[in-house]
């Protein structure tokens, strides 16, 4: 049986896309964790008590511009504080959900042959795992980017949240606007 060039190229392309996706995920994860370390230990360190949600005297917000502050907010839920319960088991539920979603995305990543999808999926995986680390360490996610206008504040977020949102928006946009491949 003779294999065509496309049949041989497909596994190589998928391996390359897997490497790209994991590379993007690793970069997103590292940037998220470095930014959180900087916020927690340099920019807005806890003034009394342990670092984390149990901080007794957090540093005051730092105004960067007229529309952007650095703040220290601990999110025990998901985006915008949804599902933020004080139940002791909730961080574990959210960790499990993030890991299951990441596993599904890894399967998708293993099958893709498109660079755009690999990058987008990598952003979501890296962001999800960055927030999982916070939940494991602190039981909550460290949010610190605060954009505001005319007294209205967008909910604080972090680098991982940004990666997740950008990755999902790119995947949805691709699904809505990509032209079907001609065969």
PDB file of N, CA, C and O in Angstrom, residues 66-71 73 75 78-81 143-158 161-162 165 169:
ATOM      1  N   UNK A  66      -5.532  57.062  34.745  1.00  0.00           N
ATOM      2  CA  UNK A  66      -6.874  57.488  35.125  1.00  0.00           C
ATOM      3  C   UNK A  66      -7.928  56.422  34.889  1.00  0.00           C
ATOM      4  O   UNK A  66      -9.072  56.573  35.309  1.00  0.00           O
ATOM      5  N   UNK A  67      -7.553  55.337  34.216  1.00  0.00           N
ATOM      6  CA  UNK A  67      -8.519  54.268  33.925  1.00  0.00           C
ATOM      7  C   UNK A  67      -8.020  52.883  34.312  1.00  0.00           C
ATOM      8  O   UNK A  67      -8.682  51.889  34.041  1.00  0.00           O
ATOM      9  N   UNK A  68      -6.850  52.800  34.961  1.00  0.00           N
ATOM     10  CA  UNK A  68      -6.271  51.490  35.285  1.00  0.00           C
ATOM     11  C   UNK A  68      -5.581  51.525  36.643  1.00  0.00           C
ATOM     12  O   UNK A  68      -4.779  52.411  36.918  1.00  0.00           O
ATOM     13  N   UNK A  69      -5.948  50.554  37.491  1.00  0.00           N
ATOM     14  CA  UNK A  69      -5.337  50.391  38.809  1.00  0.00           C
ATOM     15  C   UNK A  69      -4.812  48.968  38.956  1.00  0.00           C
ATOM     16  O   UNK A  69      -5.307  48.040  38.316  1.00  0.00           O
ATOM     17  N   UNK A  70      -3.867  48.802  39.851  1.00  0.00           N
ATOM     18  CA  UNK A  70      -3.497  47.479  40.339  1.00  0.00           C
ATOM     19  C   UNK A  70      -4.189  47.305  41.686  1.00  0.00           C
ATOM     20  O   UNK A  70      -4.057  48.167  42.564  1.00  0.00           O
ATOM     21  N   UNK A  71      -4.953  46.241  41.815  1.00  0.00           N
ATOM     22  CA  UNK A  71      -5.681  45.958  43.053  1.00  0.00           C
ATOM     23  C   UNK A  71      -5.408  44.514  43.436  1.00  0.00           C
ATOM     24  O   UNK A  71      -4.949  43.725  42.622  1.00  0.00           O
ATOM     25  N   UNK A  73      -7.459  41.353  44.528  1.00  0.00           N
ATOM     26  CA  UNK A  73      -8.783  40.760  44.721  1.00  0.00           C
ATOM     27  C   UNK A  73      -8.645  39.251  44.623  1.00  0.00           C
ATOM     28  O   UNK A  73      -7.950  38.741  43.747  1.00  0.00           O
ATOM     29  N   UNK A  75     -10.584  35.881  43.918  1.00  0.00           N
ATOM     30  CA  UNK A  75     -11.800  35.359  43.311  1.00  0.00           C
ATOM     31  C   UNK A  75     -11.950  33.881  43.683  1.00  0.00           C
ATOM     32  O   UNK A  75     -11.164  33.047  43.263  1.00  0.00           O
ATOM     33  N   UNK A  78     -15.649  31.669  39.489  1.00  0.00           N
ATOM     34  CA  UNK A  78     -15.101  31.709  38.140  1.00  0.00           C
ATOM     35  C   UNK A  78     -15.220  33.146  37.654  1.00  0.00           C
ATOM     36  O   UNK A  78     -15.290  34.057  38.473  1.00  0.00           O
ATOM     37  N   UNK A  79     -15.284  33.365  36.379  1.00  0.00           N
ATOM     38  CA  UNK A  79     -15.347  34.722  35.836  1.00  0.00           C
ATOM     39  C   UNK A  79     -16.410  35.557  36.537  1.00  0.00           C
ATOM     40  O   UNK A  79     -17.527  35.104  36.749  1.00  0.00           O
ATOM     41  N   UNK A  80     -16.024  36.768  36.859  1.00  0.00           N
ATOM     42  CA  UNK A  80     -16.905  37.748  37.503  1.00  0.00           C
ATOM     43  C   UNK A  80     -17.437  37.264  38.848  1.00  0.00           C
ATOM     44  O   UNK A  80     -18.469  37.718  39.321  1.00  0.00           O
ATOM     45  N   UNK A  81     -16.748  36.330  39.467  1.00  0.00           N
ATOM     46  CA  UNK A  81     -17.152  35.839  40.779  1.00  0.00           C
ATOM     47  C   UNK A  81     -18.311  34.864  40.761  1.00  0.00           C
ATOM     48  O   UNK A  81     -18.845  34.515  41.821  1.00  0.00           O
ATOM     49  N   UNK A 143      -6.601  38.045  41.396  1.00  0.00           N
ATOM     50  CA  UNK A 143      -6.947  38.984  40.330  1.00  0.00           C
ATOM     51  C   UNK A 143      -6.396  40.350  40.714  1.00  0.00           C
ATOM     52  O   UNK A 143      -6.468  40.749  41.882  1.00  0.00           O
ATOM     53  N   UNK A 144      -5.871  41.084  39.739  1.00  0.00           N
ATOM     54  CA  UNK A 144      -5.212  42.351  40.102  1.00  0.00           C
ATOM     55  C   UNK A 144      -5.310  43.444  39.054  1.00  0.00           C
ATOM     56  O   UNK A 144      -4.942  44.575  39.310  1.00  0.00           O
ATOM     57  N   UNK A 145      -5.802  43.148  37.876  1.00  0.00           N
ATOM     58  CA  UNK A 145      -5.928  44.176  36.838  1.00  0.00           C
ATOM     59  C   UNK A 145      -7.319  44.805  36.936  1.00  0.00           C
ATOM     60  O   UNK A 145      -8.325  44.112  36.820  1.00  0.00           O
ATOM     61  N   UNK A 146      -7.371  46.104  37.185  1.00  0.00           N
ATOM     62  CA  UNK A 146      -8.631  46.816  37.416  1.00  0.00           C
ATOM     63  C   UNK A 146      -8.748  47.978  36.441  1.00  0.00           C
ATOM     64  O   UNK A 146      -8.089  49.002  36.596  1.00  0.00           O
ATOM     65  N   UNK A 147      -9.588  47.800  35.406  1.00  0.00           N
ATOM     66  CA  UNK A 147      -9.859  48.866  34.460  1.00  0.00           C
ATOM     67  C   UNK A 147     -11.177  49.528  34.837  1.00  0.00           C
ATOM     68  O   UNK A 147     -12.115  48.860  35.237  1.00  0.00           O
ATOM     69  N   UNK A 148     -11.238  50.855  34.700  1.00  0.00           N
ATOM     70  CA  UNK A 148     -12.445  51.579  35.102  1.00  0.00           C
ATOM     71  C   UNK A 148     -12.611  52.838  34.263  1.00  0.00           C
ATOM     72  O   UNK A 148     -11.658  53.353  33.684  1.00  0.00           O
ATOM     73  N   UNK A 149     -13.861  53.295  34.214  1.00  0.00           N
ATOM     74  CA  UNK A 149     -14.178  54.538  33.521  1.00  0.00           C
ATOM     75  C   UNK A 149     -15.408  55.154  34.194  1.00  0.00           C
ATOM     76  O   UNK A 149     -16.370  54.446  34.495  1.00  0.00           O
ATOM     77  N   UNK A 150     -15.340  56.424  34.469  1.00  0.00           N
ATOM     78  CA  UNK A 150     -16.448  57.183  35.055  1.00  0.00           C
ATOM     79  C   UNK A 150     -17.014  56.502  36.302  1.00  0.00           C
ATOM     80  O   UNK A 150     -18.216  56.424  36.491  1.00  0.00           O
ATOM     81  N   UNK A 151     -16.138  55.958  37.131  1.00  0.00           N
ATOM     82  CA  UNK A 151     -16.568  55.322  38.377  1.00  0.00           C
ATOM     83  C   UNK A 151     -17.048  53.891  38.211  1.00  0.00           C
ATOM     84  O   UNK A 151     -17.359  53.223  39.185  1.00  0.00           O
ATOM     85  N   UNK A 152     -17.123  53.386  36.985  1.00  0.00           N
ATOM     86  CA  UNK A 152     -17.550  52.010  36.743  1.00  0.00           C
ATOM     87  C   UNK A 152     -16.311  51.148  36.567  1.00  0.00           C
ATOM     88  O   UNK A 152     -15.466  51.423  35.720  1.00  0.00           O
ATOM     89  N   UNK A 153     -16.189  50.102  37.379  1.00  0.00           N
ATOM     90  CA  UNK A 153     -15.034  49.206  37.338  1.00  0.00           C
ATOM     91  C   UNK A 153     -15.400  47.877  36.705  1.00  0.00           C
ATOM     92  O   UNK A 153     -16.390  47.249  37.101  1.00  0.00           O
ATOM     93  N   UNK A 154     -14.600  47.448  35.728  1.00  0.00           N
ATOM     94  CA  UNK A 154     -14.721  46.097  35.191  1.00  0.00           C
ATOM     95  C   UNK A 154     -14.236  45.169  36.292  1.00  0.00           C
ATOM     96  O   UNK A 154     -13.330  45.528  37.043  1.00  0.00           O
ATOM     97  N   UNK A 155     -14.810  43.988  36.448  1.00  0.00           N
ATOM     98  CA  UNK A 155     -14.302  43.081  37.493  1.00  0.00           C
ATOM     99  C   UNK A 155     -12.803  42.828  37.306  1.00  0.00           C
ATOM    100  O   UNK A 155     -12.328  42.659  36.183  1.00  0.00           O
ATOM    101  N   UNK A 156     -12.077  42.829  38.401  1.00  0.00           N
ATOM    102  CA  UNK A 156     -10.629  42.603  38.348  1.00  0.00           C
ATOM    103  C   UNK A 156     -10.351  41.238  37.715  1.00  0.00           C
ATOM    104  O   UNK A 156     -11.114  40.288  37.883  1.00  0.00           O
ATOM    105  N   UNK A 157      -9.244  41.158  36.995  1.00  0.00           N
ATOM    106  CA  UNK A 157      -8.875  39.917  36.332  1.00  0.00           C
ATOM    107  C   UNK A 157      -7.362  39.787  36.336  1.00  0.00           C
ATOM    108  O   UNK A 157      -6.656  40.616  36.917  1.00  0.00           O
ATOM    109  N   UNK A 158      -6.840  38.748  35.701  1.00  0.00           N
ATOM    110  CA  UNK A 158      -5.407  38.509  35.681  1.00  0.00           C
ATOM    111  C   UNK A 158      -4.966  38.071  34.289  1.00  0.00           C
ATOM    112  O   UNK A 158      -5.772  38.005  33.362  1.00  0.00           O
ATOM    113  N   UNK A 161      -6.798  34.898  33.012  1.00  0.00           N
ATOM    114  CA  UNK A 161      -8.149  35.218  32.536  1.00  0.00           C
ATOM    115  C   UNK A 161      -8.093  35.824  31.129  1.00  0.00           C
ATOM    116  O   UNK A 161      -8.911  35.496  30.267  1.00  0.00           O
ATOM    117  N   UNK A 162      -7.125  36.714  30.910  1.00  0.00           N
ATOM    118  CA  UNK A 162      -6.971  37.335  29.596  1.00  0.00           C
ATOM    119  C   UNK A 162      -6.672  36.292  28.532  1.00  0.00           C
ATOM    120  O   UNK A 162      -7.245  36.329  27.435  1.00  0.00           O
ATOM    121  N   UNK A 165      -9.890  34.260  27.773  1.00  0.00           N
ATOM    122  CA  UNK A 165     -10.866  35.029  27.001  1.00  0.00           C
ATOM    123  C   UNK A 165     -10.400  35.206  25.554  1.00  0.00           C
ATOM    124  O   UNK A 165     -11.162  34.979  24.607  1.00  0.00           O
ATOM    125  N   UNK A 169     -12.358  33.624  22.374  1.00  0.00           N
ATOM    126  CA  UNK A 169     -12.866  34.544  21.349  1.00  0.00           C
ATOM    127  C   UNK A 169     -12.279  34.184  19.981  1.00  0.00           C
ATOM    128  O   UNK A 169     -12.997  34.177  18.970  1.00  0.00           O
TER     129      UNK A 169
END
